[in-house]
Short mmCIF file of C-alpha atoms and ligand atoms in Angstrom, two decimals:
data_model
loop_
_atom_site.label_atom_id
_atom_site.label_comp_id
_atom_site.label_asym_id
_atom_site.label_seq_id
_atom_site.Cartn_x
_atom_site.Cartn_y
_atom_site.Cartn_z
CA MET A 83 139.18 105.51 97.87
CA ALA A 84 141.38 103.36 100.26
CA LEU A 85 140.39 100.87 102.39
CA ILE A 86 141.13 101.36 106.04
CA GLY A 87 143.01 98.51 106.84
CA ASP A 88 143.86 95.14 108.18
CA LYS A 89 143.12 95.25 111.47
CA GLU A 90 141.43 92.76 113.38
CA TYR A 91 138.37 93.37 115.93
CA PHE A 92 137.07 90.19 117.09
CA LYS A 93 141.00 88.99 117.32
CA GLU A 94 139.68 85.74 119.92
CA LEU A 95 137.11 84.49 117.13
CA LYS A 96 137.53 82.20 113.85
CA GLU A 97 134.89 81.75 111.58
CA ILE A 98 131.98 79.83 113.02
CA LYS A 99 131.76 76.36 110.74
CA TYR A 100 128.87 73.49 111.55
CA GLU A 101 130.14 71.27 113.20
CA GLY A 102 126.90 68.90 114.25
CA LYS A 103 125.42 68.35 117.12
CA GLU A 104 127.72 65.71 119.12
CA SER A 105 130.81 68.53 119.07
CA ASP A 106 131.61 70.47 121.88
CA ASN A 107 132.96 73.51 120.55
CA PRO A 108 131.25 76.46 121.95
CA LEU A 109 131.58 78.38 118.99
CA ALA A 110 130.62 75.90 116.17
CA TYR A 111 127.03 75.28 114.44
CA LYS A 112 124.90 72.23 116.40
CA TYR A 113 122.38 72.44 113.40
CA TYR A 114 123.10 75.22 111.03
CA ASP A 115 124.70 73.47 107.59
CA ALA A 116 123.76 76.39 105.24
CA GLU A 117 123.86 73.73 102.48
CA ARG A 118 121.55 70.87 104.20
CA ILE A 119 118.58 70.67 101.70
CA VAL A 120 115.39 71.42 103.86
CA ALA A 121 111.77 70.78 101.73
CA GLY A 122 113.33 71.58 98.74
CA LYS A 123 115.97 74.46 99.67
CA THR A 124 119.20 74.96 101.19
CA LEU A 125 118.92 76.53 105.01
CA ARG A 126 120.60 79.27 103.51
CA GLU A 127 118.32 80.06 100.34
CA HIS A 128 115.65 79.58 103.87
CA PHE A 129 116.83 82.42 105.79
CA LYS A 130 119.45 84.97 104.42
CA PHE A 131 120.40 85.35 107.89
CA ALA A 132 121.01 89.56 108.43
CA VAL A 133 122.57 90.45 111.24
CA ALA A 134 121.67 93.71 112.57
CA TYR A 135 123.70 96.82 112.58
CA TRP A 136 122.34 99.13 115.15
CA HIS A 137 122.33 95.78 117.80
CA SER A 138 125.67 94.79 117.25
CA PHE A 139 127.95 97.53 116.21
CA CYS A 140 125.95 100.61 118.03
CA GLY A 141 124.14 99.45 121.07
CA THR A 142 126.25 99.63 124.17
CA GLY A 143 123.68 97.90 126.38
CA ALA A 144 122.71 101.51 127.67
CA ASP A 145 119.26 101.39 129.99
CA PRO A 146 117.28 104.03 131.04
CA PHE A 147 119.02 103.46 134.35
CA GLY A 148 122.25 103.43 133.25
CA PRO A 149 124.97 104.00 130.32
CA GLY A 150 126.61 101.33 128.47
CA THR A 151 128.62 98.90 128.95
CA GLN A 152 129.96 97.63 125.91
CA ILE A 153 132.87 99.47 125.00
CA TYR A 154 133.37 99.37 121.17
CA GLU A 155 136.94 100.55 119.80
CA TRP A 156 135.54 101.10 116.45
CA ASP A 157 133.32 104.03 117.20
CA ILE A 158 136.05 105.95 119.54
CA PRO A 159 137.39 108.50 116.95
CA SER A 160 136.45 111.61 116.84
CA ASP A 161 136.01 111.48 113.06
CA PRO A 162 133.08 110.73 112.02
CA ILE A 163 134.28 108.98 108.68
CA MET A 164 137.29 107.50 110.40
CA ALA A 165 134.37 106.58 112.63
CA ALA A 166 132.12 104.90 110.60
CA LYS A 167 134.72 103.37 108.25
CA GLU A 168 136.22 101.42 110.92
CA LYS A 169 132.78 100.40 112.09
CA ALA A 170 132.07 98.76 108.56
CA ASP A 171 135.26 97.36 108.73
CA ALA A 172 134.60 95.33 112.43
CA ALA A 173 131.26 95.26 110.83
CA PHE A 174 132.18 92.65 107.33
CA GLU A 175 135.15 91.44 110.21
CA PHE A 176 131.96 90.09 112.58
CA ILE A 177 128.91 88.91 109.48
CA THR A 178 131.99 87.15 107.77
CA LYS A 179 132.89 84.83 110.54
CA LEU A 180 129.40 84.28 111.28
CA GLY A 181 129.46 83.14 107.32
CA PHE A 182 126.19 85.45 107.43
CA ASP A 183 124.96 86.57 103.74
CA TYR A 184 123.00 89.78 104.72
CA PHE A 185 123.15 92.60 107.37
CA CYS A 186 120.77 94.96 107.79
CA PHE A 187 120.81 99.51 108.77
CA HIS A 188 119.37 102.75 109.39
CA ASP A 189 120.69 105.63 107.78
CA TYR A 190 122.57 106.91 110.92
CA ASP A 191 124.08 103.31 112.29
CA LEU A 192 126.25 103.77 109.22
CA ILE A 193 127.08 107.08 109.85
CA ARG A 194 126.64 109.59 112.82
CA GLU A 195 123.56 112.23 111.74
CA GLY A 196 125.40 115.84 110.09
CA SER A 197 124.61 119.17 111.12
CA SER A 198 122.87 120.25 107.87
CA TRP A 199 120.85 117.89 105.55
CA SER A 200 123.29 118.43 103.47
CA GLU A 201 126.10 117.45 105.52
CA SER A 202 124.43 114.05 106.24
CA GLU A 203 123.77 113.40 102.68
CA SER A 204 127.86 113.45 101.48
CA ARG A 205 128.26 111.63 104.80
CA LEU A 206 125.83 108.79 103.38
CA ASN A 207 127.38 108.83 100.12
CA THR A 208 131.23 108.25 101.36
CA ILE A 209 130.05 105.89 103.36
CA VAL A 210 127.97 103.81 100.72
CA ASP A 211 130.73 104.07 98.50
CA TYR A 212 133.33 102.30 101.66
CA ILE A 213 130.78 99.60 102.13
CA ASN A 214 130.47 98.94 98.49
CA GLN A 215 133.96 97.88 97.97
CA LYS A 216 133.46 95.97 101.08
CA LYS A 217 130.35 94.36 99.53
CA LYS A 218 132.15 93.70 96.23
CA THR A 219 135.36 91.85 97.89
CA SER A 220 133.15 89.75 100.56
CA GLY A 221 130.14 89.02 98.85
CA VAL A 222 127.41 90.28 101.94
CA LYS A 223 124.82 91.28 100.88
CA VAL A 224 121.85 93.91 102.37
CA LEU A 225 118.62 92.80 103.03
CA TRP A 226 117.06 95.75 104.01
CA GLY A 227 118.03 99.52 105.00
CA THR A 228 115.60 101.86 106.83
CA ALA A 229 115.34 105.02 108.41
CA ASN A 230 115.81 106.28 111.70
CA CYS A 231 112.59 108.59 111.59
CA PHE A 232 112.25 108.14 116.17
CA ALA A 233 115.14 108.93 117.07
CA ASN A 234 115.79 112.88 116.84
CA PRO A 235 114.65 114.74 118.75
CA ARG A 236 112.33 116.61 116.34
CA TYR A 237 110.50 113.44 115.75
CA MET A 238 109.25 113.37 119.19
CA ASN A 239 105.73 113.99 117.76
CA GLY A 240 105.95 111.71 115.11
CA ALA A 241 107.64 111.12 111.63
CA ALA A 242 105.17 111.03 108.99
CA THR A 243 102.81 111.71 111.22
CA ASN A 244 103.35 114.86 113.09
CA PRO A 245 101.18 117.44 113.13
CA ASP A 246 103.90 119.84 111.59
CA PHE A 247 104.15 119.77 108.39
CA ASN A 248 107.57 120.72 108.14
CA VAL A 249 108.66 118.27 110.78
CA VAL A 250 106.82 115.84 107.45
CA ALA A 251 108.90 117.32 105.26
CA ASN A 252 111.94 116.61 107.29
CA ALA A 253 110.98 113.38 107.83
CA GLY A 254 110.74 112.75 103.52
CA ALA A 255 113.97 114.59 103.69
CA GLN A 256 115.75 111.54 105.15
CA VAL A 257 113.86 108.90 103.93
CA LYS A 258 114.82 109.87 100.19
CA LEU A 259 118.63 109.04 101.42
CA ALA A 260 118.09 106.54 103.38
CA LEU A 261 116.15 105.25 100.39
CA ASP A 262 118.87 106.48 98.39
CA ALA A 263 121.66 104.88 100.33
CA THR A 264 119.29 101.22 100.53
CA ILE A 265 119.22 101.43 96.51
CA ALA A 266 122.79 102.90 95.94
CA LEU A 267 124.40 100.09 98.47
CA GLY A 268 122.25 97.10 96.36
CA GLY A 269 119.40 96.34 99.29
CA GLU A 270 116.88 93.98 97.99
CA ASN A 271 114.25 95.63 100.74
CA TYR A 272 113.37 98.82 102.60
CA VAL A 273 111.94 98.78 106.09
CA PHE A 274 109.41 101.17 107.50
CA TRP A 275 108.79 101.10 111.39
CA GLY A 276 106.99 103.98 112.17
CA GLY A 277 108.55 104.12 115.59
CA ARG A 278 106.46 107.39 116.41
CA GLU A 279 103.73 106.98 114.50
CA GLY A 280 100.71 106.56 117.17
CA TYR A 281 100.16 108.97 119.57
CA MET A 282 101.02 109.64 123.70
CA SER A 283 97.71 111.16 123.99
CA LEU A 284 94.48 110.99 122.13
CA LEU A 285 93.72 113.96 123.35
CA ASN A 286 95.55 116.16 121.15
CA THR A 287 95.60 113.59 118.23
CA ASP A 288 93.24 113.78 114.67
CA ILE A 289 93.69 109.88 114.11
CA LYS A 290 92.46 109.99 111.04
CA ARG A 291 94.06 112.59 109.14
CA GLU A 292 97.65 111.12 110.63
CA LEU A 293 96.46 108.19 108.87
CA ASP A 294 95.71 109.52 105.74
CA HIS A 295 99.04 111.60 105.94
CA MET A 296 100.63 108.17 106.21
CA ALA A 297 99.55 106.61 103.22
CA GLN A 298 100.53 109.86 101.16
CA PHE A 299 104.16 109.18 102.59
CA LEU A 300 104.20 106.07 102.12
CA SER A 301 102.77 106.57 98.19
CA MET A 302 105.43 109.31 97.59
CA ALA A 303 108.98 107.11 98.78
CA ARG A 304 107.43 104.16 97.01
CA ASP A 305 107.42 106.84 93.47
CA TYR A 306 110.33 107.84 94.35
CA ALA A 307 112.19 104.54 95.09
CA ARG A 308 110.63 103.20 91.96
CA GLY A 309 111.92 106.22 89.67
CA GLN A 310 115.24 105.09 91.13
CA GLY A 311 114.74 101.62 89.76
CA PHE A 312 113.81 99.74 93.33
CA LYS A 313 112.80 96.26 92.48
CA GLY A 314 112.72 95.29 96.25
CA THR A 315 109.72 94.75 98.46
CA PHE A 316 108.83 97.55 100.94
CA PHE A 317 107.58 96.38 104.45
CA ILE A 318 105.80 97.52 107.28
CA GLU A 319 106.56 96.77 110.50
CA PRO A 320 104.11 95.77 113.19
CA LYS A 321 104.72 97.06 116.97
CA PRO A 322 101.47 98.00 118.74
CA MET A 323 103.53 100.63 120.94
CA GLU A 324 106.46 101.17 122.56
CA PRO A 325 107.87 104.19 122.37
CA MET A 326 104.51 105.09 121.85
CA LYS A 327 101.64 104.40 124.28
CA HIS A 328 99.86 103.20 121.11
CA GLN A 329 101.42 102.81 117.22
CA TYR A 330 99.14 102.66 114.37
CA ASP A 331 101.01 99.60 112.63
CA PHE A 332 99.37 97.92 115.29
CA ASP A 333 99.82 94.22 114.12
CA ALA A 334 99.74 92.68 110.74
CA ALA A 335 95.95 92.56 110.87
CA THR A 336 95.94 96.53 111.40
CA VAL A 337 98.48 97.01 108.33
CA ILE A 338 96.80 95.17 106.26
CA GLY A 339 93.53 96.87 106.49
CA PHE A 340 95.85 99.72 105.74
CA LEU A 341 97.15 98.88 103.05
CA ASN A 342 94.21 97.84 101.09
CA GLN A 343 92.28 100.87 102.00
CA TYR A 344 95.40 103.26 100.44
CA GLY A 345 95.78 101.10 97.66
CA LEU A 346 99.63 100.27 99.17
CA ALA A 347 99.36 96.29 99.23
CA ASP A 348 100.36 95.84 96.05
CA ASP A 349 104.35 97.07 96.93
CA PHE A 350 104.32 96.55 100.28
CA LYS A 351 104.34 93.33 102.47
CA ILE A 352 104.98 92.43 106.61
CA ASN A 353 108.45 92.41 108.52
CA LEU A 354 107.36 90.27 111.32
CA GLU A 355 108.97 90.84 114.34
CA PHE A 356 108.96 88.16 117.51
CA ASN A 357 108.70 90.12 120.26
CA HIS A 358 106.51 92.71 118.61
CA ALA A 359 103.77 89.95 118.21
CA THR A 360 103.83 89.26 121.68
CA LEU A 361 103.61 93.03 122.77
CA ALA A 362 100.78 93.00 120.68
CA SER A 363 99.18 89.84 123.09
CA HIS A 364 99.52 87.47 119.52
CA THR A 365 101.84 85.19 118.77
CA MET A 366 104.09 85.06 115.84
CA GLN A 367 103.14 81.83 114.98
CA HIS A 368 99.35 84.31 114.75
CA GLU A 369 100.89 86.95 113.08
CA MET A 370 102.70 85.37 110.44
CA ALA A 371 99.68 83.21 109.92
CA VAL A 372 98.04 86.39 109.32
CA ALA A 373 100.38 87.74 107.09
CA GLY A 374 101.08 84.86 105.40
CA SER A 375 97.28 83.75 104.17
CA ASN A 376 96.96 86.96 103.00
CA GLY A 377 100.24 86.92 100.41
CA MET A 378 102.37 89.15 103.16
CA LEU A 379 104.66 87.02 105.04
CA GLY A 380 108.02 89.09 103.39
CA SER A 381 110.41 89.10 105.99
CA ILE A 382 111.30 88.36 109.90
CA ASP A 383 112.79 89.97 113.11
CA ALA A 384 114.03 87.34 115.14
CA ASN A 385 114.18 87.68 118.59
CA ARG A 386 112.13 87.13 121.30
CA GLY A 387 110.43 88.64 124.68
CA ASP A 388 110.58 88.23 127.98
CA TYR A 389 107.66 86.10 128.99
CA GLN A 390 107.02 87.51 132.31
CA ASN A 391 107.14 91.13 131.85
CA GLY A 392 106.31 91.63 128.59
CA TRP A 393 108.79 94.57 127.82
CA ASP A 394 110.32 94.89 123.88
CA THR A 395 113.87 93.06 125.26
CA ASP A 396 114.85 92.33 121.99
CA GLN A 397 116.61 89.19 123.23
CA PHE A 398 117.93 86.15 120.93
CA PRO A 399 115.94 83.64 120.23
CA ASN A 400 116.09 80.10 121.99
CA ASN A 401 112.88 78.95 122.35
CA LEU A 402 112.08 75.45 120.33
CA VAL A 403 108.95 75.21 120.47
CA GLU A 404 107.95 78.60 120.16
CA VAL A 405 110.46 79.06 116.68
CA THR A 406 108.88 75.31 115.61
CA GLU A 407 105.67 76.05 115.46
CA ALA A 408 106.60 79.85 113.98
CA MET A 409 108.59 77.56 111.33
CA LEU A 410 105.61 75.21 110.93
CA VAL A 411 103.84 78.59 109.51
CA PHE A 412 106.70 79.60 107.79
CA LEU A 413 107.03 75.79 105.62
CA GLN A 414 103.25 76.72 104.95
CA TYR A 415 103.03 79.58 103.81
CA GLY A 416 106.32 78.87 101.31
CA GLY A 417 109.13 81.08 103.06
CA LEU A 418 109.42 84.84 102.57
CA GLN A 419 108.52 86.95 100.00
CA GLY A 420 112.28 88.28 99.56
CA GLY A 421 113.00 88.99 102.70
CA GLY A 422 115.11 87.04 105.67
CA ILE A 423 115.76 86.01 108.78
CA ASN A 424 117.15 89.44 110.45
CA PHE A 425 118.20 89.08 113.85
CA ASP A 426 116.66 92.54 115.59
CA ALA A 427 118.23 91.07 118.81
CA LYS A 428 120.77 92.25 121.37
CA ILE A 429 122.79 90.22 123.47
CA ARG A 430 122.13 91.66 127.93
CA ARG A 431 123.57 94.69 129.12
CA ASN A 432 125.77 92.36 131.56
CA SER A 433 127.45 89.69 128.53
CA THR A 434 130.42 91.84 128.06
CA ASP A 435 132.96 89.80 126.09
CA GLN A 436 134.22 89.78 122.70
CA LYS A 437 132.70 86.08 122.66
CA ASP A 438 129.12 86.56 123.93
CA ILE A 439 127.73 88.61 120.73
CA PHE A 440 128.65 85.15 118.76
CA TYR A 441 127.39 83.29 120.75
CA ALA A 442 123.83 84.78 121.19
CA HIS A 443 124.24 84.64 117.26
CA ILE A 444 124.95 80.83 116.80
CA GLY A 445 122.05 80.85 119.33
CA GLY A 446 119.79 82.11 117.09
CA VAL A 447 121.10 80.13 113.91
CA ASP A 448 120.92 77.12 115.35
CA THR A 449 117.64 77.90 117.44
CA PHE A 450 116.16 78.61 113.72
CA ALA A 451 117.89 75.86 111.79
CA ARG A 452 116.36 72.78 115.03
CA SER A 453 113.38 74.29 114.34
CA ILE A 454 112.94 74.20 110.49
CA ILE A 455 114.37 70.69 110.53
CA ALA A 456 111.39 69.53 112.93
CA ALA A 457 108.71 71.43 110.71
CA ASP A 458 109.49 70.12 108.13
CA LYS A 459 109.52 66.76 109.83
CA ILE A 460 106.37 67.64 111.20
CA ILE A 461 104.81 67.50 108.34
CA SER A 462 106.18 65.48 106.31
CA SER A 463 106.40 62.67 108.55
CA SER A 464 103.91 62.35 110.70
CA ASP A 465 100.04 62.93 110.24
CA TYR A 466 100.12 66.35 111.54
CA GLN A 467 99.18 68.17 107.52
CA LYS A 468 96.08 65.24 108.09
CA LEU A 469 94.53 65.67 111.40
CA ARG A 470 94.32 69.29 110.17
CA ASP A 471 92.87 69.14 107.15
CA ASP A 472 90.53 66.23 107.98
CA ARG A 473 89.16 68.84 110.45
CA TYR A 474 87.75 70.77 107.38
CA HIS A 475 86.75 67.80 105.34
CA SER A 476 82.86 68.45 105.38
CA PHE A 477 83.89 70.93 103.29
CA ASP A 478 84.97 68.85 100.74
CA SER A 479 81.91 67.44 99.50
CA ALA A 480 77.96 67.75 98.71
CA SER A 481 76.57 70.48 101.01
CA GLY A 482 79.95 71.49 102.56
CA LYS A 483 81.13 71.89 99.38
CA ASP A 484 78.27 74.09 98.53
CA PHE A 485 78.40 76.86 101.01
CA GLU A 486 82.25 77.14 100.23
CA GLU A 487 81.86 77.80 96.46
CA GLY A 488 79.08 80.03 97.52
CA ARG A 489 76.16 78.12 96.01
CA LEU A 490 73.31 78.05 99.26
CA GLN A 491 71.74 80.74 101.12
CA LEU A 492 71.13 80.98 104.76
CA LYS A 493 67.13 79.01 103.96
CA ASP A 494 68.74 76.36 102.85
CA LEU A 495 71.12 76.05 105.94
CA PHE A 496 68.29 75.84 107.91
CA ASP A 497 66.54 72.80 105.63
CA ILE A 498 69.83 70.30 106.57
CA ALA A 499 70.18 71.36 109.64
CA ALA A 500 66.74 70.84 110.04
CA ALA A 501 67.35 67.62 108.46
CA HIS A 502 70.19 66.50 110.24
CA GLY A 503 69.65 67.65 113.38
CA GLU A 504 72.15 67.56 116.41
CA PRO A 505 75.62 67.56 115.04
CA GLN A 506 78.14 65.29 116.40
CA ARG A 507 80.81 66.59 119.02
CA ILE A 508 84.43 65.95 117.06
CA SER A 509 87.35 66.87 119.42
CA GLY A 510 89.77 69.57 118.32
CA ARG A 511 92.31 67.52 120.34
CA GLN A 512 94.75 70.22 121.03
CA GLU A 513 96.81 67.96 122.99
CA TYR A 514 97.35 65.55 120.64
CA PHE A 515 98.99 68.36 118.05
CA GLU A 516 101.29 69.94 120.93
CA ASN A 517 102.56 66.33 121.47
CA ILE A 518 103.28 66.04 117.61
CA VAL A 519 105.85 69.08 117.86
CA ASN A 520 107.25 68.51 120.89
CA GLN A 521 107.77 64.34 119.99
CA TYR A 522 109.91 66.02 116.18
CA ILE A 523 112.15 68.56 117.86
C1 XLS B 57 112.28 98.35 117.14
C2 XLS B 57 112.27 97.86 115.63
C3 XLS B 57 113.35 98.31 114.79
C4 XLS B 57 112.93 98.03 113.31
C5 XLS B 57 114.08 99.06 112.78
O1 XLS B 57 110.94 97.98 118.09
O2 XLS B 57 112.52 96.53 115.94
O3 XLS B 57 114.44 97.82 115.41
O4 XLS B 57 113.43 96.68 113.42
O5 XLS B 57 114.02 100.38 112.87
NI1 NI B 58 111.70 95.79 117.71
NI1 NI B 59 112.85 94.75 114.00
#
């Protein structure tokens, strides 16, 4: 099949290079030197940066109050195959110019949905073949694929958790095709984001049955993909709400409980998103620590919310303190298990220059690079780790150690407390810890 061609979409832009922090070039990386080694790996290996197909090549800036403001040349052809191929050309040009190795996609980001399952299947096959050729010549890879089981009106009451079995079957058909496409594209992971898996009203909802159905559905998807030879990891992406009033994959702790309860913990890990963490009234650092301490820190959707209104605004990350604290947790748990950093973020509706999408990714990338460099210095050059470990010093020997290792009874605690009397006050030194973080940024 012939590639469409030599049309250049981002004409004003050349390849983005690392120029160092003294550079004044707004179209260069100031901190992201892909081959720089930090904590034993190159930045390229640590991060596996990915472009989100939906935000960068599909989203046009529409909001509930008005239509899109960004016009994409590649989405104009009325023929769905032509439009999809042009979109893929634009996407690969963009990803390559940024110097990224990966992208992430939903099934119908790649090509418009057909009017029957067989039409959708044949469209997906066509675009997968086309993209596979582009992958070969560019070296760009798929970090993860997923199915958009939330936009089509048939999913208004849920997909895998819909009270109508016929809709569940349709969701199954869609996930089968999305898995096929992900596997055919060599996708390293597969994501489930349960956008409509939850409820608008508890009055009409049987939570227990819906959760059982969701677990059944995920097991079937896992078994199918494994049967097709898929070796990657499945990720659940928690989000507490929006579009539903309540979503079952509320946060990392809820998802871990669910995966353990239904015997899915061996195949599934977690894809955490900054803005979803803040919607759940957590910090991203909290979500990462919960996932990391359970061996489930799989992947990251990078963005940020609005600190005042709390919406899922999907802005590009630029908060150094927030991301540095997140990178501390990242390094403490040895990085991501199979995943990478996917920019699930969009430029603002009034960012209408072609360069804006480049500035956005450059800023996000540099925020992560600068933050992991700072986090590594905090761990290796400051007394941060020691101060943190010292707080637990009393468990390293004597009765504290006996307690940790299960050799004491409650009655022993009574005797120890009675013998030692009132404990000394030991400062938690929060402000001191906060100052260390700022010192290294
Ligand atoms: C929406 C989610 C979505 C997932 C992929 O809030 O972040 O974009 O990452 O379906
Ligand atoms: Ni999101
Ligand atoms: Ni996301």
